[in-house]
Amino acid sequence: MNYTEIMVRYGELSTKGKNRKSFISQLAQNVKRVLGDFPAVKIHADRDRMHLLLNGEDSAQILPKLEKVFGIQNFSPSVRVEKTMPAIREMVQTIIKSAYKPGQTFKITSKRSDHSFELDSNELNRELGGAVFEVFPEISVQMKKPDINIRVEIRNEGAYLSYETIRGVGGLPVGTSGRGMLMLSGGIDSPVAGYLSMKRGVEVEAVHFASPPYTSEQALQKAKDLAAKIAPYAGSIQFIEVPFTEIQEEIKRVVPEGYLMTVTRRMMLRLTDAIREQRKGLVIINGESLGQVASQTLQSMVAINEVTTTPIIRPVVSMDKGEIIEIAEKIDTFELAIQPFEDCCTIFAPPQPKTRPKLDKAQAYEARLDIEGLMARSMAGLKVSEITESSEYDEEFSDLL
Amino acid sequence: MIYFDNSATTPIYPQALDTYIKVSQRIIGNPSSLHDLGNQASRLLEQSRKQIADLIQVKSNEIYFTSGGTEGDNWVLKGTALEKQTFGRHIIISNIEHPAVAETAGQLAENGFEISIAPVDERGFVRVDELAKLIRKDTILVSIMAVNNEIGSIQPIQAISDCLADYPAIHFHVDAVQAISKVEQEKWLTPRVDFATFSAHKFHGPRGVGFIYWKHGRKLQPLLNGGGQESNQRSSTENVAGVVSMAKALRLYMDKKADKPEHTATIRRYLIEALQEYPNVTVFSKETPDFAPHILCFALKGIRGEVLVHALEEKQIYTSTTSACSSRKKLASSTLHAMKVPDSLATSAIRVSLDESNTIAEAEQFMIIFNQLYKKFSVING
């Protein structure tokens, strides 16, 4: 069945007050971006729901994309037929034939926006129920919670029929909570943190530190692939590659072994904050989970966090590893995250990192670095690219495949 | 020249050949090398995997590259046997399987496994009821071809899938070499199918390369060990040019899919109707929806298949015998024998296999030549 229209019901937007309009506007914008491959689709975002007019585009390809858009509670594809009883009856029968399994119950719910239509709602329900009985005489009607609810709406331009309500991801439209910089490593936790932030409306940009030749091209690609996995929830995501080699080498040269990790993390946070400021973000997001590794003890967090007053959001801070993995599997990042392309080199990993670093010591060791110079050169080398779900296809090879 | 042996191999598409040459010359790194050239080859390999996965609507990580259908079949059978032998040593195949499956099962039988053979009916379809009776507690694998390569019968994969739904631990393998883009995919790649094998030179790709579909979550042991390529499952430096060329060929082949079955079916229908006019001709491939549109198998009574193949060859028409005629030893595994066709008739069978480039005009020419040969052979048969 190829649908004509999709009716989208909003998530938490329903509770918003005067800012509702901007939420709806953002959602419409996000849907438009997500459906960028389907230029004929027209979006009508009303106060209570959104209508997507497909105009001939393939609904089978569009429906899965909507399942990932935050801010959508659920949605119903519908098919439009001409506003005549024979056409409506025929479509009702087509729907019930494809939807019905023995033992299921059904109901017809009719509504007329066009009040000049020949039958009223009750008459429509009766007439169309009869059409169903013609096809499946043994089927049962059930008014409360039927298995199949065929909705028929008579509008001015035609009759719209639907029976499916597909569950969306809920949440808030990405962008309604402002922008945040996600510190994206190649691991399991940070993509999950990005996803959870997007769910609450944050427009996430991915910041990834690359230290060639110590980190590989494959590790960078892995981070981009992870970004591509969460990009569909917003349509696309900005990927910011931060050159970090010189900084790592310099830290290695002048900082005592036990504080390598702490000082490295402080530099990463400073850079992320500078990027945030440059790109007008409001927060920093990372995948820290309390107690998991040396850099994620409370003492470490205090020592690292001190370099900025920007809020840092840690969506997975209180989660067990198993809980994080569960989400990673749900959003399909887990298998990718466990691939063995390391995003940091053992040369820079201290054998015995400080799990309880002292802030004053970190500051003292750091004073040996030319922080401003190092940061300026790194910021000058940023590479920004847009990642979408289909970014995997290299233009370089288009003539070969 | 009239090429009517497409089920044996197909000519490589010019575009696929172009890709093969370009990749061979331009993408010179080993995908496992850490440098840029290796990385470039690796990326191209992964894009090929994704393209193939998208074309048959599975996940990228469910596609593994091989050297062709035979390796794929060997891998699924032996990989299952090695992996699951502690759970059971019983394998079921049909009595019309391609030698790549049948001979592999034979080897396993010599190494401690029990092979049960599910029979086909007189039209060449696996008897699902008989197959069900063969299932035991220690059955670990059922392997059934999607489309019979000799007569074109489309096997009841959905019915077998329904039967195996009650036995979730059994691996279900389908050799899909003759099916892809010729027969609707839902008929042979059901959700219950765990493994499927493919070969590029059956869809205008290069020889020496193929792939298997391996459902995520199922387990096989590797057939090839070594450098750990294909996620440690199929070691050996990848055939990058072959793989990319295969992905290109499959994309082109499936693009032509819309009208291909109807096209070949039209030609086949013409041939069937024409051949049925001859009293000494028996047509085994029926004109019904459960036969593949591209394969026609018939026998000319009293004339051995290889004689007819060579006689046609002299007129630049290329066809094939069936396995019934390959050698007497193979007779026992031939499809026609399994259908209980008498030996004298089975050994007279030949196969015409079509593709989108064949034409009605070629079929008409074939019939003109066949008519001449028929008359000549009639005199000989007295």
PDB file of N, CA and C in Angstrom, chain A residues 60-105:
ATOM      1  N   ALA A  60       7.132   3.804   1.970  1.00  0.00           N
ATOM      2  CA  ALA A  60       7.870   2.717   2.617  1.00  0.00           C
ATOM      3  C   ALA A  60       9.268   3.164   3.034  1.00  0.00           C
ATOM      4  N   GLN A  61       9.808   4.153   2.324  1.00  0.00           N
ATOM      5  CA  GLN A  61      11.130   4.659   2.700  1.00  0.00           C
ATOM      6  C   GLN A  61      11.036   5.773   3.726  1.00  0.00           C
ATOM      7  N   ILE A  62       9.922   6.484   3.706  1.00  0.00           N
ATOM      8  CA  ILE A  62       9.771   7.634   4.592  1.00  0.00           C
ATOM      9  C   ILE A  62       9.418   7.208   6.013  1.00  0.00           C
ATOM     10  N   LEU A  63       8.548   6.215   6.148  1.00  0.00           N
ATOM     11  CA  LEU A  63       8.073   5.821   7.469  1.00  0.00           C
ATOM     12  C   LEU A  63       9.202   5.474   8.444  1.00  0.00           C
ATOM     13  N   PRO A  64      10.202   4.663   8.038  1.00  0.00           N
ATOM     14  CA  PRO A  64      11.265   4.343   9.001  1.00  0.00           C
ATOM     15  C   PRO A  64      12.037   5.578   9.459  1.00  0.00           C
ATOM     16  N   LYS A  65      12.138   6.582   8.598  1.00  0.00           N
ATOM     17  CA  LYS A  65      12.881   7.778   8.988  1.00  0.00           C
ATOM     18  C   LYS A  65      12.150   8.554  10.068  1.00  0.00           C
ATOM     19  N   LEU A  66      10.831   8.575   9.987  1.00  0.00           N
ATOM     20  CA  LEU A  66      10.056   9.306  10.990  1.00  0.00           C
ATOM     21  C   LEU A  66      10.148   8.646  12.358  1.00  0.00           C
ATOM     22  N   GLU A  67      10.401   7.349  12.358  1.00  0.00           N
ATOM     23  CA  GLU A  67      10.497   6.634  13.633  1.00  0.00           C
ATOM     24  C   GLU A  67      11.654   7.123  14.490  1.00  0.00           C
ATOM     25  N   LYS A  68      12.569   7.876  13.878  1.00  0.00           N
ATOM     26  CA  LYS A  68      13.737   8.324  14.627  1.00  0.00           C
ATOM     27  C   LYS A  68      13.712   9.813  14.948  1.00  0.00           C
ATOM     28  N   VAL A  69      12.641  10.502  14.622  1.00  0.00           N
ATOM     29  CA  VAL A  69      12.622  11.944  14.841  1.00  0.00           C
ATOM     30  C   VAL A  69      12.096  12.254  16.234  1.00  0.00           C
ATOM     31  N   PHE A  70      12.930  12.881  17.058  1.00  0.00           N
ATOM     32  CA  PHE A  70      12.487  13.245  18.403  1.00  0.00           C
ATOM     33  C   PHE A  70      11.409  14.317  18.331  1.00  0.00           C
ATOM     34  N   GLY A  71      10.453  14.205  19.247  1.00  0.00           N
ATOM     35  CA  GLY A  71       9.345  15.149  19.253  1.00  0.00           C
ATOM     36  C   GLY A  71       8.080  14.547  18.668  1.00  0.00           C
ATOM     37  N   ILE A  72       8.218  13.362  18.060  1.00  0.00           N
ATOM     38  CA  ILE A  72       7.061  12.671  17.491  1.00  0.00           C
ATOM     39  C   ILE A  72       6.618  11.567  18.440  1.00  0.00           C
ATOM     40  N   GLN A  73       5.375  11.682  18.909  1.00  0.00           N
ATOM     41  CA  GLN A  73       4.846  10.664  19.811  1.00  0.00           C
ATOM     42  C   GLN A  73       4.453   9.420  19.017  1.00  0.00           C
ATOM     43  N   ASN A  74       3.661   9.633  17.992  1.00  0.00           N
ATOM     44  CA  ASN A  74       3.325   8.554  17.069  1.00  0.00           C
ATOM     45  C   ASN A  74       2.849   9.176  15.772  1.00  0.00           C
ATOM     46  N   PHE A  75       2.673   8.338  14.764  1.00  0.00           N
ATOM     47  CA  PHE A  75       2.202   8.865  13.488  1.00  0.00           C
ATOM     48  C   PHE A  75       1.396   7.800  12.749  1.00  0.00           C
ATOM     49  N   SER A  76       0.490   8.280  11.903  1.00  0.00           N
ATOM     50  CA  SER A  76      -0.396   7.382  11.174  1.00  0.00           C
ATOM     51  C   SER A  76      -0.325   7.681   9.690  1.00  0.00           C
ATOM     52  N   PRO A  77       0.121   6.719   8.901  1.00  0.00           N
ATOM     53  CA  PRO A  77       0.042   6.908   7.456  1.00  0.00           C
ATOM     54  C   PRO A  77      -1.405   6.728   7.004  1.00  0.00           C
ATOM     55  N   SER A  78      -1.811   7.526   6.028  1.00  0.00           N
ATOM     56  CA  SER A  78      -3.166   7.372   5.517  1.00  0.00           C
ATOM     57  C   SER A  78      -3.144   7.438   4.001  1.00  0.00           C
ATOM     58  N   VAL A  79      -4.201   6.856   3.431  1.00  0.00           N
ATOM     59  CA  VAL A  79      -4.303   6.856   1.980  1.00  0.00           C
ATOM     60  C   VAL A  79      -5.534   7.666   1.614  1.00  0.00           C
ATOM     61  N   ARG A  80      -5.416   8.458   0.560  1.00  0.00           N
ATOM     62  CA  ARG A  80      -6.546   9.276   0.133  1.00  0.00           C
ATOM     63  C   ARG A  80      -7.225   8.638  -1.061  1.00  0.00           C
ATOM     64  N   VAL A  81      -8.535   8.560  -1.007  1.00  0.00           N
ATOM     65  CA  VAL A  81      -9.300   8.094  -2.160  1.00  0.00           C
ATOM     66  C   VAL A  81     -10.343   9.153  -2.475  1.00  0.00           C
ATOM     67  N   GLU A  82     -10.969   9.007  -3.637  1.00  0.00           N
ATOM     68  CA  GLU A  82     -11.983  10.003  -3.990  1.00  0.00           C
ATOM     69  C   GLU A  82     -13.170   9.861  -3.046  1.00  0.00           C
ATOM     70  N   LYS A  83     -13.869  10.964  -2.886  1.00  0.00           N
ATOM     71  CA  LYS A  83     -14.890  11.068  -1.857  1.00  0.00           C
ATOM     72  C   LYS A  83     -16.214  10.469  -2.336  1.00  0.00           C
ATOM     73  N   THR A  84     -16.181   9.188  -2.697  1.00  0.00           N
ATOM     74  CA  THR A  84     -17.404   8.497  -3.107  1.00  0.00           C
ATOM     75  C   THR A  84     -17.502   7.197  -2.326  1.00  0.00           C
ATOM     76  N   MET A  85     -18.702   6.768  -2.046  1.00  0.00           N
ATOM     77  CA  MET A  85     -18.871   5.568  -1.239  1.00  0.00           C
ATOM     78  C   MET A  85     -18.223   4.330  -1.877  1.00  0.00           C
ATOM     79  N   PRO A  86     -18.372   4.117  -3.185  1.00  0.00           N
ATOM     80  CA  PRO A  86     -17.721   2.923  -3.761  1.00  0.00           C
ATOM     81  C   PRO A  86     -16.201   2.932  -3.546  1.00  0.00           C
ATOM     82  N   ALA A  87     -15.586   4.086  -3.734  1.00  0.00           N
ATOM     83  CA  ALA A  87     -14.127   4.157  -3.578  1.00  0.00           C
ATOM     84  C   ALA A  87     -13.726   3.934  -2.122  1.00  0.00           C
ATOM     85  N   ILE A  88     -14.481   4.523  -1.203  1.00  0.00           N
ATOM     86  CA  ILE A  88     -14.157   4.373   0.214  1.00  0.00           C
ATOM     87  C   ILE A  88     -14.350   2.927   0.657  1.00  0.00           C
ATOM     88  N   ARG A  89     -15.457   2.331   0.219  1.00  0.00           N
ATOM     89  CA  ARG A  89     -15.715   0.934   0.581  1.00  0.00           C
ATOM     90  C   ARG A  89     -14.600   0.025   0.086  1.00  0.00           C
ATOM     91  N   GLU A  90     -14.187   0.274  -1.139  1.00  0.00           N
ATOM     92  CA  GLU A  90     -13.154  -0.576  -1.727  1.00  0.00           C
ATOM     93  C   GLU A  90     -11.858  -0.481  -0.931  1.00  0.00           C
ATOM     94  N   MET A  91     -11.508   0.751  -0.526  1.00  0.00           N
ATOM     95  CA  MET A  91     -10.268   0.931   0.224  1.00  0.00           C
ATOM     96  C   MET A  91     -10.375   0.315   1.618  1.00  0.00           C
ATOM     97  N   VAL A  92     -11.545   0.432   2.232  1.00  0.00           N
ATOM     98  CA  VAL A  92     -11.746  -0.196   3.542  1.00  0.00           C
ATOM     99  C   VAL A  92     -11.533  -1.704   3.423  1.00  0.00           C
ATOM    100  N   GLN A  93     -12.065  -2.282   2.350  1.00  0.00           N
ATOM    101  CA  GLN A  93     -11.902  -3.724   2.157  1.00  0.00           C
ATOM    102  C   GLN A  93     -10.445  -4.088   1.890  1.00  0.00           C
ATOM    103  N   THR A  94      -9.748  -3.242   1.128  1.00  0.00           N
ATOM    104  CA  THR A  94      -8.326  -3.489   0.875  1.00  0.00           C
ATOM    105  C   THR A  94      -7.535  -3.458   2.175  1.00  0.00           C
ATOM    106  N   ILE A  95      -7.844  -2.475   3.014  1.00  0.00           N
ATOM    107  CA  ILE A  95      -7.136  -2.343   4.289  1.00  0.00           C
ATOM    108  C   ILE A  95      -7.379  -3.551   5.172  1.00  0.00           C
ATOM    109  N   ILE A  96      -8.643  -3.948   5.313  1.00  0.00           N
ATOM    110  CA  ILE A  96      -8.948  -5.039   6.237  1.00  0.00           C
ATOM    111  C   ILE A  96      -8.344  -6.343   5.741  1.00  0.00           C
ATOM    112  N   LYS A  97      -8.270  -6.506   4.421  1.00  0.00           N
ATOM    113  CA  LYS A  97      -7.665  -7.730   3.881  1.00  0.00           C
ATOM    114  C   LYS A  97      -6.188  -7.815   4.234  1.00  0.00           C
ATOM    115  N   SER A  98      -5.499  -6.676   4.232  1.00  0.00           N
ATOM    116  CA  SER A  98      -4.063  -6.728   4.509  1.00  0.00           C
ATOM    117  C   SER A  98      -3.787  -6.716   6.008  1.00  0.00           C
ATOM    118  N   ALA A  99      -4.699  -6.158   6.796  1.00  0.00           N
ATOM    119  CA  ALA A  99      -4.414  -5.986   8.222  1.00  0.00           C
ATOM    120  C   ALA A  99      -4.944  -7.125   9.083  1.00  0.00           C
ATOM    121  N   TYR A 100      -6.011  -7.750   8.652  1.00  0.00           N
ATOM    122  CA  TYR A 100      -6.747  -8.687   9.516  1.00  0.00           C
ATOM    123  C   TYR A 100      -6.064 -10.032   9.668  1.00  0.00           C
ATOM    124  N   LYS A 101      -5.997 -10.511  10.915  1.00  0.00           N
ATOM    125  CA  LYS A 101      -5.608 -11.892  11.184  1.00  0.00           C
ATOM    126  C   LYS A 101      -6.758 -12.536  11.941  1.00  0.00           C
ATOM    127  N   PRO A 102      -7.038 -13.796  11.687  1.00  0.00           N
ATOM    128  CA  PRO A 102      -8.183 -14.462  12.323  1.00  0.00           C
ATOM    129  C   PRO A 102      -8.195 -14.252  13.837  1.00  0.00           C
ATOM    130  N   GLY A 103      -9.381 -13.942  14.344  1.00  0.00           N
ATOM    131  CA  GLY A 103      -9.522 -13.760  15.775  1.00  0.00           C
ATOM    132  C   GLY A 103      -9.464 -12.311  16.207  1.00  0.00           C
ATOM    133  N   GLN A 104      -9.014 -11.429  15.317  1.00  0.00           N
ATOM    134  CA  GLN A 104      -8.898 -10.024  15.693  1.00  0.00           C
ATOM    135  C   GLN A 104     -10.241  -9.305  15.598  1.00  0.00           C
ATOM    136  N   THR A 105     -10.335  -8.202  16.334  1.00  0.00           N
ATOM    137  CA  THR A 105     -11.553  -7.392  16.317  1.00  0.00           C
ATOM    138  C   THR A 105     -11.284  -6.086  15.582  1.00  0.00           C
TER     139      THR A 105
END
